PDB file of C-alpha atoms in Angstrom:
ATOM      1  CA  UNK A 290      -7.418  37.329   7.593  1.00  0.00           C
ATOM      2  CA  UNK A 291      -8.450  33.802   6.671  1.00  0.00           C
ATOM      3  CA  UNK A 292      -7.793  34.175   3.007  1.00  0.00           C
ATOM      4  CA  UNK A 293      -3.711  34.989   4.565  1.00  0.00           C
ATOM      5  CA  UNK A 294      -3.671  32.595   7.033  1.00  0.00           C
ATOM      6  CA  UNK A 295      -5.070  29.058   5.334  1.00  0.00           C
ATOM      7  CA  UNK A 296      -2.115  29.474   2.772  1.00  0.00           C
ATOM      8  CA  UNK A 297       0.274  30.485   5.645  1.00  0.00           C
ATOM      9  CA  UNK A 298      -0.945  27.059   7.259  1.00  0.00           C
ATOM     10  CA  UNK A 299      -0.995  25.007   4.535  1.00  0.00           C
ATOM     11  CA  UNK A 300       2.494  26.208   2.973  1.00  0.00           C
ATOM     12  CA  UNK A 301       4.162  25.312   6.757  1.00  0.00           C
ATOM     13  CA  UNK A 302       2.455  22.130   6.782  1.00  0.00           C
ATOM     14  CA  UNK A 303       4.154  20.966   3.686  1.00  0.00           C
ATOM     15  CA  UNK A 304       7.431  22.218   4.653  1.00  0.00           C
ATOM     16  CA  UNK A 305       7.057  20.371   7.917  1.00  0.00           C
ATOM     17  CA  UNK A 306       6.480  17.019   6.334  1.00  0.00           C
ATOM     18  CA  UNK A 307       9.070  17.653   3.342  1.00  0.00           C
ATOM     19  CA  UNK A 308      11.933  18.840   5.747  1.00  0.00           C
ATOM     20  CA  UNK A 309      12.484  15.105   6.742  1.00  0.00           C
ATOM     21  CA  UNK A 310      12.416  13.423   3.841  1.00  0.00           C
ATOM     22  CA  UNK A 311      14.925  15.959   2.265  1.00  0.00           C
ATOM     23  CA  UNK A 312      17.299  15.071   5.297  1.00  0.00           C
ATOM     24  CA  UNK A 313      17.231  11.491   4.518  1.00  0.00           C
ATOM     25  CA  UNK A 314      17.995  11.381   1.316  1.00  0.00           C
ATOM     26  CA  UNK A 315      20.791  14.146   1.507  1.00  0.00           C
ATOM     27  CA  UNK A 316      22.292  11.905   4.167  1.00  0.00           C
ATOM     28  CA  UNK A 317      21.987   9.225   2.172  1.00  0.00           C
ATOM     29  CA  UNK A 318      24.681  10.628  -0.323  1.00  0.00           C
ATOM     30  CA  UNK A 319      27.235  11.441   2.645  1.00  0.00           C
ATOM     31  CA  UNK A 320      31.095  10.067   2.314  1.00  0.00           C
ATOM     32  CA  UNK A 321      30.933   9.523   6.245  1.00  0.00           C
ATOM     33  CA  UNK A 322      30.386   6.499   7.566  1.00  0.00           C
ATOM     34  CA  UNK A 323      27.325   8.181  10.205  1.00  0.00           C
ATOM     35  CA  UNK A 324      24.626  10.268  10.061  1.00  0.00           C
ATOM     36  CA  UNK A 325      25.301  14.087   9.928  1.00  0.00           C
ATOM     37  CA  UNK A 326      23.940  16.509   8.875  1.00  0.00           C
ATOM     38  CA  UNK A 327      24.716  18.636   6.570  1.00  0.00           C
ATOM     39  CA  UNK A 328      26.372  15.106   4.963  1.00  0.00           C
ATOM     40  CA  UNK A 329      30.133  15.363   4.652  1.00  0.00           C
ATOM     41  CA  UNK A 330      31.046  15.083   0.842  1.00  0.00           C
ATOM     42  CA  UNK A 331      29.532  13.142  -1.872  1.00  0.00           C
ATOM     43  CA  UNK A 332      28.934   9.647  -2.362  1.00  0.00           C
ATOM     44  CA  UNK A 333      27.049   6.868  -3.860  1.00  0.00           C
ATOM     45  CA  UNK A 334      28.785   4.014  -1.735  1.00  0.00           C
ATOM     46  CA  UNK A 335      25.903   3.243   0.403  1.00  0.00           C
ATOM     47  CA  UNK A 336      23.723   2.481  -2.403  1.00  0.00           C
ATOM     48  CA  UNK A 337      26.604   0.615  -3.739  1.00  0.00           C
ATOM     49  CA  UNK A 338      26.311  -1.565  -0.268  1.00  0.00           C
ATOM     50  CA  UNK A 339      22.790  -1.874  -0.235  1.00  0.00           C
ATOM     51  CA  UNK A 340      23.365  -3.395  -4.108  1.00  0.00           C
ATOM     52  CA  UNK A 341      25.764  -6.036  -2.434  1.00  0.00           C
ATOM     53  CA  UNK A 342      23.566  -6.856   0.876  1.00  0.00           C
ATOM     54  CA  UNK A 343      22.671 -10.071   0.005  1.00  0.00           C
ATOM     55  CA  UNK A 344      20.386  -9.851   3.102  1.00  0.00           C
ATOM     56  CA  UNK A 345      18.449  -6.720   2.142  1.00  0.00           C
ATOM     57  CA  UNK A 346      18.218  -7.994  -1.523  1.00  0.00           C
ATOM     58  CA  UNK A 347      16.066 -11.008  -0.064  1.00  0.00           C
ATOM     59  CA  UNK A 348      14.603  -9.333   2.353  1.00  0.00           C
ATOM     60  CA  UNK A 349      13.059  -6.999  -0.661  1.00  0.00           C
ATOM     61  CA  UNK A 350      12.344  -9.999  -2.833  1.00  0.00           C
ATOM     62  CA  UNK A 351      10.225 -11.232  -0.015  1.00  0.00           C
ATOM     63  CA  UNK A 352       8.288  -8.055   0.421  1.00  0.00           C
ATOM     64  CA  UNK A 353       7.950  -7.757  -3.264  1.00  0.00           C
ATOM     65  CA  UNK A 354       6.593 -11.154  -3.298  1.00  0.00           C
ATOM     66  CA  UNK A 355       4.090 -10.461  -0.677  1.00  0.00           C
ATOM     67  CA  UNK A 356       2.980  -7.215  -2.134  1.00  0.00           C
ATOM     68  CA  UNK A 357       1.754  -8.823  -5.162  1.00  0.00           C
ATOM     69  CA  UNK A 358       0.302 -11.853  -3.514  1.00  0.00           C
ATOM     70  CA  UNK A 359      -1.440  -8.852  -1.641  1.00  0.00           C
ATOM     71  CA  UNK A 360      -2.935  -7.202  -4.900  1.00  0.00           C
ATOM     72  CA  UNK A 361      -3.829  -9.885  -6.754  1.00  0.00           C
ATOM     73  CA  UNK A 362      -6.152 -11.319  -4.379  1.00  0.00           C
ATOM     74  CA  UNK A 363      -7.466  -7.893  -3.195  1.00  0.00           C
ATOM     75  CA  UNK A 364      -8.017  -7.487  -7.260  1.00  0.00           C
ATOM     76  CA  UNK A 365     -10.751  -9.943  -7.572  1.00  0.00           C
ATOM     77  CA  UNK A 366     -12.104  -9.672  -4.234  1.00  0.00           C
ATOM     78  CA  UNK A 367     -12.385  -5.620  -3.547  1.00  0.00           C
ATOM     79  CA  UNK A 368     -13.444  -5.234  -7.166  1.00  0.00           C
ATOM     80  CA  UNK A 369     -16.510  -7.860  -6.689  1.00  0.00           C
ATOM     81  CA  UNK A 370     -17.080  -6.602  -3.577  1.00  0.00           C
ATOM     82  CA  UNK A 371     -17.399  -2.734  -4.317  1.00  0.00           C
ATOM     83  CA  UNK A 372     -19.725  -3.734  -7.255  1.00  0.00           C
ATOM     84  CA  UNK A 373     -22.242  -5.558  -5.119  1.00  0.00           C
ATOM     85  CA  UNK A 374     -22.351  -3.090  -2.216  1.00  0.00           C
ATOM     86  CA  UNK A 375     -23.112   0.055  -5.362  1.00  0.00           C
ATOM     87  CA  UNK A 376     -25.261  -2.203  -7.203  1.00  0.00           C
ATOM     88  CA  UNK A 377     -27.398  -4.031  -5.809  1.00  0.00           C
ATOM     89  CA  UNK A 378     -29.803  -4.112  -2.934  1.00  0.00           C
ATOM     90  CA  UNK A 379     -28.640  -5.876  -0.430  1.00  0.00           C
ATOM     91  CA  UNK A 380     -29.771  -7.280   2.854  1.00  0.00           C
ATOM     92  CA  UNK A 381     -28.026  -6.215   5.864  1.00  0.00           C
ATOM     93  CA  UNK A 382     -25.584  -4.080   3.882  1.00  0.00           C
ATOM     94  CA  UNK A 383     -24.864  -1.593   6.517  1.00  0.00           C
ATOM     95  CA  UNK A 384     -23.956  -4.907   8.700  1.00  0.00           C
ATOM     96  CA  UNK A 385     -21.490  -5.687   5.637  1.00  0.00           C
ATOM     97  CA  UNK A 386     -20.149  -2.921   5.501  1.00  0.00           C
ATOM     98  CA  UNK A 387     -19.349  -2.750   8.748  1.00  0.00           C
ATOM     99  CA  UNK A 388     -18.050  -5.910   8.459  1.00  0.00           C
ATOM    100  CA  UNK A 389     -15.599  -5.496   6.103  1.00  0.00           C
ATOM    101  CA  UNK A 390     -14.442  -2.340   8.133  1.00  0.00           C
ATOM    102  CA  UNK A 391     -13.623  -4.333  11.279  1.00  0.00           C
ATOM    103  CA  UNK A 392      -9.822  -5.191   9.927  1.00  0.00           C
ATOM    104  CA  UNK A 393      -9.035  -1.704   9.236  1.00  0.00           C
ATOM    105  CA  UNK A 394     -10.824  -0.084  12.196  1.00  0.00           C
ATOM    106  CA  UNK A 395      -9.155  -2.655  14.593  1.00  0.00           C
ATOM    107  CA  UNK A 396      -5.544  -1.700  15.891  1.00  0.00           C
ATOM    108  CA  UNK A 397      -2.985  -3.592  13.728  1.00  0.00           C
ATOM    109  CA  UNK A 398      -1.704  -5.097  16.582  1.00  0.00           C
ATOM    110  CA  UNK A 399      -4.617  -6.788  17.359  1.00  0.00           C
ATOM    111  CA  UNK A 400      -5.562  -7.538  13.809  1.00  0.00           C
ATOM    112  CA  UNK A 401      -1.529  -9.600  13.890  1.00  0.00           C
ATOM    113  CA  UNK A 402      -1.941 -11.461  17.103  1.00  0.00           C
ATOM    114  CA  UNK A 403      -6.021 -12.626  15.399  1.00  0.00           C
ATOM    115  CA  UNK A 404      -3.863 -13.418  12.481  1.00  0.00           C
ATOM    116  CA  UNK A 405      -1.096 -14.996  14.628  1.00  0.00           C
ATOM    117  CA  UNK A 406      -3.223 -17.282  16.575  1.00  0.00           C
ATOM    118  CA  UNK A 407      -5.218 -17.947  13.398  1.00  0.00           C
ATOM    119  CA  UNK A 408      -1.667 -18.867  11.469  1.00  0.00           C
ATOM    120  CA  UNK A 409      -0.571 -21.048  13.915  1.00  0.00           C
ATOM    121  CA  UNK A 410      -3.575 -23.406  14.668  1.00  0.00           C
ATOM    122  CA  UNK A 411      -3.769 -23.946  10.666  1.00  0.00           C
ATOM    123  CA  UNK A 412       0.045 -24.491  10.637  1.00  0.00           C
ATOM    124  CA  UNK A 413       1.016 -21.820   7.640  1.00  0.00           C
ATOM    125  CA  UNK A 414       3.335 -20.108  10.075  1.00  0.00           C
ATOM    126  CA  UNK A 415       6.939 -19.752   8.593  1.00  0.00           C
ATOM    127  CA  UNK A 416       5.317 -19.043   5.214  1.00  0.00           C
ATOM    128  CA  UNK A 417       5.545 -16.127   3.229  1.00  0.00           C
ATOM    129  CA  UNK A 418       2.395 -16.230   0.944  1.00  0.00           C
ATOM    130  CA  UNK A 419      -0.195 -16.113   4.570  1.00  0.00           C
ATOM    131  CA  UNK A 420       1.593 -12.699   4.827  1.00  0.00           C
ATOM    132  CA  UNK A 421       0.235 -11.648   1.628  1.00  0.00           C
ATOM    133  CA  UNK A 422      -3.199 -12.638   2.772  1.00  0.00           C
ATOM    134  CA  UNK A 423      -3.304 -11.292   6.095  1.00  0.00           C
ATOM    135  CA  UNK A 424      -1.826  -7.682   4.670  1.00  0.00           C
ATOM    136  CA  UNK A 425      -4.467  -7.781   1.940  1.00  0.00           C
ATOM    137  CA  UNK A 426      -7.208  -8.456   4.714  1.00  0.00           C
ATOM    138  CA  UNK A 427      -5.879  -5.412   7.145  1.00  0.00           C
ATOM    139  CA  UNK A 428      -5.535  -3.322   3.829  1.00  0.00           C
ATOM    140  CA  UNK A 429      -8.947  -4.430   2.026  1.00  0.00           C
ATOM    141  CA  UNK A 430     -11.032  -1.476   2.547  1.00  0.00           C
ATOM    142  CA  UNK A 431      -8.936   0.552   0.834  1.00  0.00           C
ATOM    143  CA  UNK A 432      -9.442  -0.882  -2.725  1.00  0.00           C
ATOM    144  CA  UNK A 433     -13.119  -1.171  -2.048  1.00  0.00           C
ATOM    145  CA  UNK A 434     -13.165   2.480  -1.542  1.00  0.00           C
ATOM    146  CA  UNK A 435     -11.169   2.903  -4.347  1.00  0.00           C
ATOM    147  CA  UNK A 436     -13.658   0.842  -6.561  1.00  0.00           C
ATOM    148  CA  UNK A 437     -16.931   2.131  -5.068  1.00  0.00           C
ATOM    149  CA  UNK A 438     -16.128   5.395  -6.058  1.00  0.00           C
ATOM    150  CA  UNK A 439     -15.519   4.423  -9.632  1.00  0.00           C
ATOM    151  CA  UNK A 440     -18.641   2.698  -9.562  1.00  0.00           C
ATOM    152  CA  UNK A 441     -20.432   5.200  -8.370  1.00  0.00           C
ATOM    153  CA  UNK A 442     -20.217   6.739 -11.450  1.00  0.00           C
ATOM    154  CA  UNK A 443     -21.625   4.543 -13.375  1.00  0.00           C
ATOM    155  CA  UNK A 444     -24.687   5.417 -15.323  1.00  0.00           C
ATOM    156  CA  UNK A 445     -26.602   2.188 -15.132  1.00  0.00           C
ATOM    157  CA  UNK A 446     -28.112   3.228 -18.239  1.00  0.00           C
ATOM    158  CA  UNK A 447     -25.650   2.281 -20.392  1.00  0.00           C
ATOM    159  CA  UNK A 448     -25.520  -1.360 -18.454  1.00  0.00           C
ATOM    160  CA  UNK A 449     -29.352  -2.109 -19.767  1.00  0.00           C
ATOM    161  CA  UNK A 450     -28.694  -0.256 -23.241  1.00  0.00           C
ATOM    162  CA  UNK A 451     -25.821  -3.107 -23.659  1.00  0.00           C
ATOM    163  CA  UNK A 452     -28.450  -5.355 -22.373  1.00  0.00           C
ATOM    164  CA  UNK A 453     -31.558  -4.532 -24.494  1.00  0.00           C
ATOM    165  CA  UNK A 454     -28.880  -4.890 -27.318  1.00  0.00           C
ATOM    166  CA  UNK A 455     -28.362  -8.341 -26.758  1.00  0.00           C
ATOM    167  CA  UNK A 456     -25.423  -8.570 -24.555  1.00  0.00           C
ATOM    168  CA  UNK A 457     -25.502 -11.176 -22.050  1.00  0.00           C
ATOM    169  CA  UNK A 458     -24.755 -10.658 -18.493  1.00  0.00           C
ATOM    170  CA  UNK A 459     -21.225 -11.454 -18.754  1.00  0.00           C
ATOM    171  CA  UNK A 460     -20.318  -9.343 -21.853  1.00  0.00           C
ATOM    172  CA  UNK A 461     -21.620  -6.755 -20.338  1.00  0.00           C
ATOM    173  CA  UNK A 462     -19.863  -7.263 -16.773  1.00  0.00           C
ATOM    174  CA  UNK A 463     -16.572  -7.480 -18.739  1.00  0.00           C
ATOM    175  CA  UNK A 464     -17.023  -4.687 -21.550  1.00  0.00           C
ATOM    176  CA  UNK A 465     -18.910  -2.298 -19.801  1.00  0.00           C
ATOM    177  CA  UNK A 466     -18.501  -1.990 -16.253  1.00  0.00           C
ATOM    178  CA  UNK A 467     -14.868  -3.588 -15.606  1.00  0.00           C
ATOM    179  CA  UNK A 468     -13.949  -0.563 -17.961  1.00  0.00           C
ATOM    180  CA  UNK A 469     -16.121   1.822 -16.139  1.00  0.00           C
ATOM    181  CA  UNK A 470     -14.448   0.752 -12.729  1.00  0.00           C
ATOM    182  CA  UNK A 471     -10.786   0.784 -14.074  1.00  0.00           C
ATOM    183  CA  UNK A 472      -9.788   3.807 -12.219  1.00  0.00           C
ATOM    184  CA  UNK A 473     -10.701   2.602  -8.922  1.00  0.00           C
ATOM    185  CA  UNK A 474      -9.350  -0.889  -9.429  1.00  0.00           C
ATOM    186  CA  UNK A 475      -5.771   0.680 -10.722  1.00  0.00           C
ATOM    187  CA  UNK A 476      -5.961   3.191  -7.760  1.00  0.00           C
ATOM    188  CA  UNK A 477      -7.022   0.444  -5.463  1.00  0.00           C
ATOM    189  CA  UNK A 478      -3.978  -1.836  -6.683  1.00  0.00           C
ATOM    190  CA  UNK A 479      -1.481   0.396  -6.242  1.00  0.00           C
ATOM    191  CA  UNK A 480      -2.332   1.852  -2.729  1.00  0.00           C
ATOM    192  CA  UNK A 481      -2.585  -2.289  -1.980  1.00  0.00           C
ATOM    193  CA  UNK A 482       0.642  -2.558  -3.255  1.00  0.00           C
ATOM    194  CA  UNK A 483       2.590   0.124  -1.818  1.00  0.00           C
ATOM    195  CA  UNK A 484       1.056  -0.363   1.696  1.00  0.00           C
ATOM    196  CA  UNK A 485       1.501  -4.429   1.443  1.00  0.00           C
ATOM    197  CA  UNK A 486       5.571  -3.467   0.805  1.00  0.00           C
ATOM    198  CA  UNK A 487       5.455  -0.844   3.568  1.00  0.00           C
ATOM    199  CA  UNK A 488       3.589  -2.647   6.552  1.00  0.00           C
ATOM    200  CA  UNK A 489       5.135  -3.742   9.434  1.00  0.00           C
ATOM    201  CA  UNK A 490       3.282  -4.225  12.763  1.00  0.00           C
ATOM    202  CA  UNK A 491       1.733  -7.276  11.357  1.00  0.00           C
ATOM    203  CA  UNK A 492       4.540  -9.010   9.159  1.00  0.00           C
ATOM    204  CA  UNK A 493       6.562  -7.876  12.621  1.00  0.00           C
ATOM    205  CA  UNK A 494       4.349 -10.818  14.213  1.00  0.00           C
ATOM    206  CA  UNK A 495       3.519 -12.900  11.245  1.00  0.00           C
ATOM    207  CA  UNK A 496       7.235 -13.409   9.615  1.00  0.00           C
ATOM    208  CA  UNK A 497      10.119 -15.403  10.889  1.00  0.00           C
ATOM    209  CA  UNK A 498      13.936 -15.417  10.514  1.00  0.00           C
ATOM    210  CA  UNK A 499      13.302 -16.880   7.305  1.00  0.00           C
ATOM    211  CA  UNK A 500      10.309 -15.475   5.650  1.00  0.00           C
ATOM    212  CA  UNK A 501      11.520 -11.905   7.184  1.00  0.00           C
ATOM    213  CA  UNK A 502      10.404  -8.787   4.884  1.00  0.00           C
ATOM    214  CA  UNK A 503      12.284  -5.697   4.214  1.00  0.00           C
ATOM    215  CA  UNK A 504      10.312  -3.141   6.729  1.00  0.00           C
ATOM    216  CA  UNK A 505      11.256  -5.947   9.370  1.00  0.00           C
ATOM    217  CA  UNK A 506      15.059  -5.979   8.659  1.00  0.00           C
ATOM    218  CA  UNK A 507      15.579  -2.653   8.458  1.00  0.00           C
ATOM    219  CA  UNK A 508      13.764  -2.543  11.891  1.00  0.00           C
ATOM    220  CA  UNK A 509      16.381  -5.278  13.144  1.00  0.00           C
ATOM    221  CA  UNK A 510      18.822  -3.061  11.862  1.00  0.00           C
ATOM    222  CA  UNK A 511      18.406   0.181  13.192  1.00  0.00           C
ATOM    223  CA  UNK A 512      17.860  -1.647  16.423  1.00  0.00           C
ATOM    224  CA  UNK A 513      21.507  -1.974  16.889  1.00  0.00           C
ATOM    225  CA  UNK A 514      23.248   1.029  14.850  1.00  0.00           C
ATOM    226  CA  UNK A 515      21.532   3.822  12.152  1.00  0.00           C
ATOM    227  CA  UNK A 516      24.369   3.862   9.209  1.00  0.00           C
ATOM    228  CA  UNK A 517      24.176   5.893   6.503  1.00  0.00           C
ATOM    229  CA  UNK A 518      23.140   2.807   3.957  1.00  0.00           C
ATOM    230  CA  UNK A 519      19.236   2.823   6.210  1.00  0.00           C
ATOM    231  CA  UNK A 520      19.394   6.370   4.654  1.00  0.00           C
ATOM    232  CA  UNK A 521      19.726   5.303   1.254  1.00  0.00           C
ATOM    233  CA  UNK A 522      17.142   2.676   1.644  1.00  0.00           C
ATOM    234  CA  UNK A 523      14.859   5.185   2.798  1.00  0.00           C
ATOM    235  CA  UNK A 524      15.670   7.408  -0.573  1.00  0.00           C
ATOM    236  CA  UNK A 525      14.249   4.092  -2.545  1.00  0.00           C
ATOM    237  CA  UNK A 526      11.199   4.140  -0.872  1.00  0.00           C
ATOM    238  CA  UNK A 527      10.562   7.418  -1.523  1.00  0.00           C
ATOM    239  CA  UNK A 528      11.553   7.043  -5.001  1.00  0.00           C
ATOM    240  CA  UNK A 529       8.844   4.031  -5.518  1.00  0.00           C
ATOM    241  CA  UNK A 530       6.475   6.323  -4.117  1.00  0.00           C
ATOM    242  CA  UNK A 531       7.233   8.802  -6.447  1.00  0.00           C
ATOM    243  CA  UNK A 532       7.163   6.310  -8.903  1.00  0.00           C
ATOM    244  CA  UNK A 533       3.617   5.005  -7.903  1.00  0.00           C
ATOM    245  CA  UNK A 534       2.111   8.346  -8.098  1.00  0.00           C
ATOM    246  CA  UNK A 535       3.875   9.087 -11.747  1.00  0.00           C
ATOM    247  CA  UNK A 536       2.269   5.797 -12.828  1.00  0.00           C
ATOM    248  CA  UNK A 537      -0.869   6.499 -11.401  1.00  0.00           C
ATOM    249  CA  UNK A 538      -1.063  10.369 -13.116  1.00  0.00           C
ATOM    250  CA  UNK A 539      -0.454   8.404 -16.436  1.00  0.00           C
ATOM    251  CA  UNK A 540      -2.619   5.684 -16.563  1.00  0.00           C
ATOM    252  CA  UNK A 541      -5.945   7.317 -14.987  1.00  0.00           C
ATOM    253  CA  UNK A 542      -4.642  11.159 -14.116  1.00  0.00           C
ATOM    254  CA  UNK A 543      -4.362  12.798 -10.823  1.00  0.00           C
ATOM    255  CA  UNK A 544      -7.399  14.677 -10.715  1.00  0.00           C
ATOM    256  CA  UNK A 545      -9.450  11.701 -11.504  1.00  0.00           C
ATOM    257  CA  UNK A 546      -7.635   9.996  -8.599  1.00  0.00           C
ATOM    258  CA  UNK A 547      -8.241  13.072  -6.524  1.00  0.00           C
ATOM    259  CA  UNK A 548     -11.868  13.530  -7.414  1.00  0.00           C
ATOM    260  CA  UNK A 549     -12.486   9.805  -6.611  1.00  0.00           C
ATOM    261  CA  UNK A 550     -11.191  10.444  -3.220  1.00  0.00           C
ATOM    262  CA  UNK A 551     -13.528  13.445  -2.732  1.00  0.00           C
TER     263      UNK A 551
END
């Protein structure tokens, strides 16, 4: 009975969260100028509008810009991080870890009005590159998870057999483990990445009329009417996604990624 009803589960799961998505983007191809469906002929105009949205194209170039302000600080600092915690004995470390759990165990609304009042007593409100700090704070953990599981496969043995060979500490930091950990710092990246472009609750509070980021102007948007061209925006996020995940099965697999997770 169990062995028939875990697939049964599983298999309307997966339609239930794929239904949706399908919807979208087959709406997104409609020659009407609403929402139906099924869509109402074929059509690529709406991606055609989104091309000419001169709003929408900055609004993306701002988000884009904040992603990777996002990852390249969460690079350094989640890598360096991740290593200490695995490696070495450290005082307090449960307190640490705790520690840097607080930003993603606190509600994210919470987490943007700290931020907020934070922003505005150093004056850096109205500025986009804040946004990419306060996402990669909120978002943190998940590259140090990422890179702690890497690194917890490390045989330390082959650390000290560099070392007994002569290799100073820094050789062997960069030629040893920084390749060991690669895995978990290119999974770590790109969930940074793809979450910094996708978040909203905080760049809701953080971002102005000026510095506003795509997930905020679509929100704008569908405030006063849902058009077919949301739709099609929709359809290229889900194509990024898909695009993450094929980059991530070719540079370090998907069952590497999968087992890291475990």
């Amino acid at each position: 009975m169990k062995k028939i009803a875990f697939p049964s589960v599983t298999l309307f799961c997966v339609v239930f969260l794929t239904i949706p998505t399908l919807i979208v983007i087959a709406t997104s191809f409609t020659s009407s100028d609403a929402i139906r469906f099924p869509p109402e002929g074929f059509s690529l105009q709406w991606y055609a509008e989104l091309l000419e949205a001169s709003s929408i194209r900055r609004a993306f170039g701002r988000s884009l810009y904040v992603a990777l302000i996002c990852t390249l600080i969460a690079i350094p600092v989640g890598t360096l991080a991740a290593l200490a915690m695995v490696k070495y004995r450290i005082k307090y470390l449960g307190a640490i870890r705790l520690y840097l759990l607080l930003p993603f165990t606190m509600p994210l609304v919470v987490s943007g009005i700290c931020l907020l009042i934070l922003y505005g007593h150093m004056n850096i409100l109205d500025q986009l590159w804040p946004v990419g700090v306060a996402l990669c704070i909120i978002n943190l953990p998940f590259m140090i998870w990422a890179v702690a599981a890497s690194a917890n496969a490390l045989d330390a043995d082959v650390e000290y057999a560099a070392a007994s060979l002569g290799a100073p500490p820094v050789q062997t930091f960069l030629f040893v483990t920084v390749p060991a950990v690669i895995p978990g710092v290119v999974t770590g990246s790109l969930l940074m990445f793809v979450l910094a472009m996708n978040e909203f609750v905080v760049s809701l509070l953080l971002v102005s009329k000026r510095t506003m980021t795509l997930p905020v102007e679509v929100f704008l948007s569908i405030r006063s009417s849902v058009t077919p061209d949301l739709a099609a925006l929709a359809t290229i996020y889900v194509l990024v996604s898909v695009i993450a995940i094929i980059v991530l099965d070719r540079l370090i697999g998907l069952e590497t990624f999968l087992k890291s997770k475990v």
